């Protein structure tokens, strides 16, 4: 009788979080736990947490989603990359802004551009809206 083949390690994790400010720290906690589970640590984890924080905060701040809609969080590894997606029910695509030295905000996507290997926006996988994503190279 042949030996059973082991299940391959999970390479994707998804969550639905309420559209509330308390969900941002929860998303970061989910990220840290999942990356530790996948044995991803160090600089990648620190950068991933910062980037996720920017994407999630943008979704909370700018996606005027209807009551009851949630924010989707998807983490995946493939081809030596970590991909993080934040999906909301708003179709408006995020665009980096030009800021002045005196501006108190508006630099989030500039930071995303500087730290992510790649980033972008695509239609939401299930339902209305969009998913904003970033990718980081894994060591």
Coordinates of N, CA and C in Angstrom, one line a residue:
X1 N 0.8 -1.2 0.0 CA 0.0 0.0 0.0 C 0.9 1.2 0.0
X2 N 0.7 2.2 -0.9 CA 1.5 3.4 -1.0 C 1.3 4.3 0.2
X3 N 2.4 4.9 0.6 CA 2.3 5.9 1.7 C 1.5 7.1 1.3
X4 N 0.7 7.7 2.2 CA 0.0 8.9 1.8 C 1.0 10.0 1.6
X5 N 0.7 10.9 0.7 CA 1.5 12.1 0.5 C 1.1 13.1 1.5
X6 N 2.0 13.8 2.1 CA 1.6 14.9 3.0 C 1.0 16.0 2.3
X7 N 0.1 16.7 3.0 CA -0.6 17.9 2.4 C 0.5 19.0 2.3
X8 N 0.5 19.7 1.2 CA 1.4 20.8 1.0 C 1.0 21.9 2.0
X9 N 2.0 22.7 2.4 CA 1.7 23.8 3.4 C 0.8 24.8 2.8
X10 N -0.1 25.4 3.6 CA -1.0 26.4 3.1 C -0.2 27.6 2.6
X11 N -0.6 28.1 1.5 CA 0.0 29.2 0.9 C -0.9 30.4 0.7
X12 N -2.1 30.3 1.3 CA -3.1 31.4 1.3 C -3.9 31.4 2.5
X13 N -4.2 32.6 3.0 CA -5.1 32.8 4.1 C -6.0 34.0 3.9
X14 N -7.2 33.9 4.2 CA -8.2 35.0 4.0 C -9.0 35.3 5.2
X15 N -9.4 36.5 5.4 CA -10.3 36.9 6.5 C -11.2 38.0 6.0
X16 N -12.4 38.2 6.7 CA -13.3 39.3 6.5 C -13.3 40.0 7.8
X17 N -13.1 41.3 7.8 CA -13.0 42.1 9.0 C -14.0 43.3 8.9
X18 N -14.6 43.6 10.0 CA -15.6 44.7 10.0 C -15.0 46.0 9.6
X19 N -15.7 46.9 9.0 CA -15.2 48.2 8.6 C -15.2 49.1 9.8
X20 N -14.3 48.9 10.7 CA -14.2 49.7 11.9 C -12.7 50.0 12.2
X21 N -12.3 51.1 12.9 CA -10.9 51.3 13.2 C -10.2 50.2 14.0
X22 N -11.0 49.5 14.8 CA -10.4 48.4 15.5 C -9.9 47.2 14.7
X23 N -10.4 47.2 13.4 CA -9.9 46.1 12.5 C -8.5 46.3 12.0
X24 N -8.0 47.5 12.0 CA -6.6 47.7 11.5 C -5.6 47.0 12.4
X25 N -5.6 47.2 13.7 CA -4.7 46.4 14.6 C -4.9 44.9 14.5
X26 N -6.2 44.5 14.4 CA -6.5 43.1 14.3 C -5.9 42.5 13.0
X27 N -6.0 43.3 11.9 CA -5.4 42.8 10.6 C -3.8 42.6 10.8
X28 N -3.2 43.6 11.5 CA -1.7 43.4 11.7 C -1.4 42.2 12.5
X29 N -2.3 42.0 13.5 CA -2.1 40.8 14.4 C -2.2 39.5 13.6
X30 N -3.2 39.4 12.7 CA -3.4 38.3 11.8 C -2.2 38.1 10.9
X31 N -1.7 39.2 10.4 CA -0.5 39.1 9.5 C 0.6 38.5 10.3
X32 N 1.0 39.1 11.4 CA 2.1 38.6 12.2 C 2.0 37.1 12.5
X33 N 0.8 36.7 12.9 CA 0.6 35.3 13.3 C 0.7 34.4 12.1
X34 N 0.2 34.8 10.9 CA 0.3 34.0 9.7 C 1.7 33.9 9.2
X35 N 2.4 35.0 9.2 CA 3.8 35.0 8.8 C 4.7 34.1 9.7
X36 N 4.4 34.2 11.0 CA 5.2 33.3 11.9 C 4.9 31.8 11.6
X37 N 3.6 31.5 11.3 CA 3.2 30.2 10.9 C 3.9 29.7 9.6
X38 N 4.1 30.6 8.7 CA 4.8 30.3 7.4 C 6.3 30.4 7.6
X39 N 6.8 30.7 8.8 CA 8.2 30.8 9.0 C 8.8 32.0 8.3
X40 N 8.1 33.1 8.1 CA 8.6 34.3 7.5 C 8.8 35.3 8.6
X41 N 10.0 35.9 8.7 CA 10.2 36.8 9.8 C 11.2 37.9 9.3
X42 N 11.7 38.6 10.3 CA 12.8 39.6 10.0 C 12.2 40.8 9.3
X43 N 13.0 41.4 8.4 CA 12.7 42.6 7.7 C 11.4 42.5 6.8
X44 N 11.2 41.3 6.3 CA 10.0 41.1 5.4 C 8.8 41.3 6.3
X45 N 8.8 40.8 7.5 CA 7.6 40.9 8.4 C 7.4 42.4 8.8
X46 N 8.5 43.1 9.1 CA 8.3 44.5 9.5 C 7.8 45.3 8.3
X47 N 8.4 45.1 7.1 CA 7.9 45.8 6.0 C 6.4 45.5 5.6
X48 N 6.1 44.2 5.7 CA 4.8 43.7 5.4 C 3.8 44.4 6.4
X49 N 4.1 44.5 7.6 CA 3.2 45.1 8.6 C 3.0 46.5 8.3
X50 N 4.0 47.3 7.9 CA 3.9 48.7 7.6 C 3.0 48.8 6.3
X51 N 3.2 48.0 5.3 CA 2.5 48.1 4.1 C 1.0 47.8 4.3
X52 N 0.8 46.7 5.1 CA -0.6 46.3 5.4 C -1.3 47.4 6.1
X53 N -0.6 48.0 7.0 CA -1.2 49.1 7.8 C -1.7 50.2 6.9
X54 N -0.8 50.6 5.9 CA -1.2 51.6 5.0 C -2.4 51.3 4.1
X55 N -2.4 50.0 3.6 CA -3.5 49.6 2.7 C -4.8 49.5 3.5
X56 N -4.7 49.0 4.7 CA -6.0 48.8 5.5 C -6.5 50.2 5.9
X57 N -5.6 51.1 6.4 CA -6.0 52.4 6.8 C -6.6 53.2 5.6
X58 N -6.0 53.0 4.4 CA -6.6 53.7 3.2 C -8.0 53.2 3.0
X59 N -8.2 51.9 3.1 CA -9.6 51.3 2.9 C -10.6 51.8 3.9
X60 N -10.1 51.9 5.2 CA -11.0 52.5 6.2 C -11.3 54.0 6.0
X61 N -10.3 54.7 5.6 CA -10.5 56.1 5.5 C -11.2 56.6 4.2
X62 N -10.9 55.9 3.1 CA -11.4 56.4 1.8 C -12.5 55.6 1.1
X63 N -12.6 54.3 1.5 CA -13.7 53.5 0.9 C -15.0 53.7 1.7
X64 N -15.8 54.5 1.2 CA -17.1 54.8 1.9 C -18.0 53.6 1.6
X65 N -17.8 52.5 2.3 CA -18.5 51.3 2.1 C -19.9 51.3 2.8
X66 N -20.9 50.7 2.2 CA -22.2 50.7 2.8 C -22.1 49.9 4.2
X67 N -23.0 50.2 5.1 CA -23.1 49.5 6.4 C -23.2 48.0 6.1
X68 N -22.5 47.2 6.9 CA -22.6 45.7 6.8 C -21.5 45.2 5.9
X69 N -20.9 46.0 5.1 CA -19.8 45.5 4.2 C -18.6 45.3 5.0
X70 N -17.8 44.3 4.6 CA -16.6 44.1 5.4 C -15.4 44.3 4.5
X71 N -14.2 44.4 5.1 CA -13.0 44.5 4.4 C -12.3 43.2 4.3
X72 N -11.9 42.8 3.1 CA -11.3 41.5 2.9 C -9.8 41.6 3.1
X73 N -9.2 40.6 3.7 CA -7.7 40.6 3.8 C -7.3 39.2 3.3
X74 N -6.4 39.2 2.3 CA -5.8 38.0 1.8 C -4.3 38.0 1.8
X75 N -3.7 37.0 2.3 CA -2.3 36.8 2.3 C -2.0 35.6 1.5
X76 N -0.9 35.6 0.6 CA -0.6 34.5 -0.2 C 0.9 34.5 -0.4
X77 N 1.5 33.3 -0.6 CA 2.9 33.2 -1.0 C 2.9 32.4 -2.3
X78 N 3.7 32.8 -3.2 CA 3.9 32.1 -4.5 C 5.2 32.6 -5.2
X79 N 5.9 31.8 -5.9 CA 7.0 32.1 -6.6 C 8.0 33.0 -5.9
X80 N 8.2 32.7 -4.6 CA 9.2 33.5 -3.8 C 8.7 34.9 -3.4
X81 N 7.4 35.1 -3.4 CA 6.8 36.4 -3.1 C 5.7 36.2 -2.0
X82 N 5.6 37.3 -1.2 CA 4.4 37.4 -0.3 C 3.5 38.5 -1.0
X83 N 2.2 38.1 -1.1 CA 1.2 39.1 -1.6 C 0.2 39.3 -0.5
X84 N -0.1 40.6 -0.3 CA -1.1 41.0 0.6 C -2.2 41.8 -0.2
X85 N -3.4 41.5 0.1 CA -4.5 42.2 -0.6 C -5.5 42.7 0.4
X86 N -6.0 43.9 0.3 CA -7.0 44.5 1.1 C -8.2 44.9 0.1
X87 N -9.3 44.2 0.3 CA -10.4 44.4 -0.6 C -11.6 45.1 0.1
X88 N -12.2 46.1 -0.6 CA -13.4 46.8 -0.1 C -14.4 47.0 -1.2
X89 N -15.6 47.5 -0.8 CA -16.7 47.5 -1.7 C -16.7 48.9 -2.5
X90 N -15.6 49.6 -2.5 CA -15.5 50.8 -3.3 C -14.8 50.6 -4.6
X91 N -15.3 51.1 -5.7 CA -14.6 50.9 -7.0 C -13.5 51.9 -7.3
X92 N -13.4 53.0 -6.5 CA -12.4 54.0 -6.7 C -11.0 53.4 -6.5
X93 N -10.2 53.6 -7.5 CA -8.8 53.1 -7.4 C -7.9 54.1 -6.7
X94 N -7.0 53.6 -5.8 CA -6.2 54.5 -5.1 C -5.1 55.1 -6.0
X95 N -4.7 56.3 -5.8 CA -3.6 56.9 -6.6 C -2.8 57.7 -5.7
X96 N -1.4 57.6 -5.8 CA -0.5 58.4 -5.0 C -0.8 59.9 -5.2
X97 N -0.6 60.7 -4.2 CA -0.9 62.1 -4.2 C 0.5 62.9 -4.1
X98 N 0.5 64.0 -4.7 CA 1.6 64.9 -4.5 C 1.4 65.7 -3.2
X99 N 2.3 65.7 -2.3 CA 2.1 66.3 -1.0 C 3.2 67.4 -0.8
X100 N 2.8 68.4 0.0 CA 3.7 69.5 0.4 C 4.4 69.1 1.7
X101 N 5.5 69.7 2.1 CA 6.1 69.4 3.3 C 5.2 69.6 4.5
X102 N 4.3 70.6 4.4 CA 3.4 70.9 5.6 C 2.2 70.0 5.7
X103 N 2.0 69.2 4.7 CA 0.8 68.3 4.7 C 0.9 67.2 5.8
X104 N -0.2 67.0 6.5 CA -0.1 66.0 7.6 C -0.4 64.6 7.2
X105 N -0.9 64.4 6.0 CA -1.1 63.1 5.5 C -1.0 63.0 4.0
X106 N -1.4 61.9 3.4 CA -1.3 61.8 2.0 C -0.1 61.1 1.4
X107 N 0.8 60.6 2.3 CA 2.0 60.0 1.9 C 2.0 58.4 1.8
X108 N 0.9 57.8 2.2 CA 0.8 56.4 2.3 C 1.1 55.6 1.1
X109 N 0.5 56.0 0.0 CA 0.8 55.3 -1.3 C 2.2 55.5 -1.8
X110 N 2.8 56.7 -1.5 CA 4.2 57.0 -1.8 C 5.1 56.0 -1.1
X111 N 4.8 55.8 0.2 CA 5.5 54.8 1.0 C 5.3 53.4 0.4
X112 N 4.1 53.1 0.0 CA 3.9 51.8 -0.6 C 4.7 51.6 -1.8
X113 N 4.7 52.6 -2.7 CA 5.6 52.5 -3.9 C 7.0 52.3 -3.6
X114 N 7.5 53.0 -2.5 CA 8.9 52.9 -2.2 C 9.3 51.5 -1.6
X115 N 8.4 50.9 -0.8 CA 8.8 49.7 -0.1 C 8.4 48.4 -0.8
X116 N 7.3 48.4 -1.5 CA 6.8 47.2 -2.2 C 7.6 46.9 -3.4
X117 N 7.8 45.6 -3.7 CA 8.4 45.2 -4.9 C 7.5 45.6 -6.1
X118 N 6.2 45.3 -5.9 CA 5.1 45.6 -6.8 C 3.9 45.9 -6.1
X119 N 3.0 46.8 -6.6 CA 1.7 47.0 -6.0 C 0.7 47.4 -7.1
X120 N -0.5 47.3 -6.8 CA -1.5 47.7 -7.8 C -2.9 47.5 -7.2
X121 N -3.9 47.5 -8.1 CA -5.3 47.4 -7.8 C -6.0 46.5 -8.8
X122 N -6.9 45.7 -8.4 CA -7.6 44.9 -9.3 C -9.1 44.8 -8.9
X123 N -10.0 44.3 -9.7 CA -11.4 44.1 -9.2 C -11.4 43.1 -8.1
X124 N -12.3 43.3 -7.2 CA -12.5 42.4 -6.0 C -12.9 41.0 -6.5
X125 N -12.3 40.0 -5.9 CA -12.5 38.6 -6.4 C -13.9 38.2 -6.3
X126 N -14.7 38.6 -5.3 CA -16.0 38.2 -5.1 C -16.9 39.4 -4.7
X127 N -17.7 39.9 -5.6 CA -18.5 41.0 -5.3 C -18.0 42.3 -5.9
X128 N -18.6 43.4 -5.5 CA -18.3 44.7 -6.0 C -17.1 45.2 -5.3
X129 N -16.4 46.2 -5.9 CA -15.3 46.9 -5.3 C -14.0 46.5 -5.9
X130 N -12.9 46.7 -5.1 CA -11.6 46.5 -5.6 C -10.7 45.9 -4.5
X131 N -9.6 45.4 -4.9 CA -8.6 44.9 -4.0 C -7.3 45.6 -4.3
X132 N -6.7 46.2 -3.3 CA -5.4 46.9 -3.5 C -4.4 45.9 -2.9
X133 N -3.3 45.7 -3.7 CA -2.3 44.6 -3.3 C -0.9 45.1 -3.3
X134 N -0.1 44.5 -2.6 CA 1.4 44.7 -2.6 C 2.1 43.3 -2.6
X135 N 3.3 43.3 -3.2 CA 4.1 42.1 -3.1 C 5.5 42.4 -2.6
X136 N 6.0 41.5 -1.8 CA 7.4 41.6 -1.3 C 8.1 40.3 -1.7
X137 N 9.4 40.5 -2.0 CA 10.2 39.3 -2.3 C 10.5 38.6 -0.9
X138 N 10.5 37.3 -1.0 CA 10.8 36.5 0.2 C 12.3 36.1 0.2
X139 N 12.9 36.0 1.3 CA 14.3 35.6 1.3 C 14.5 34.2 0.9

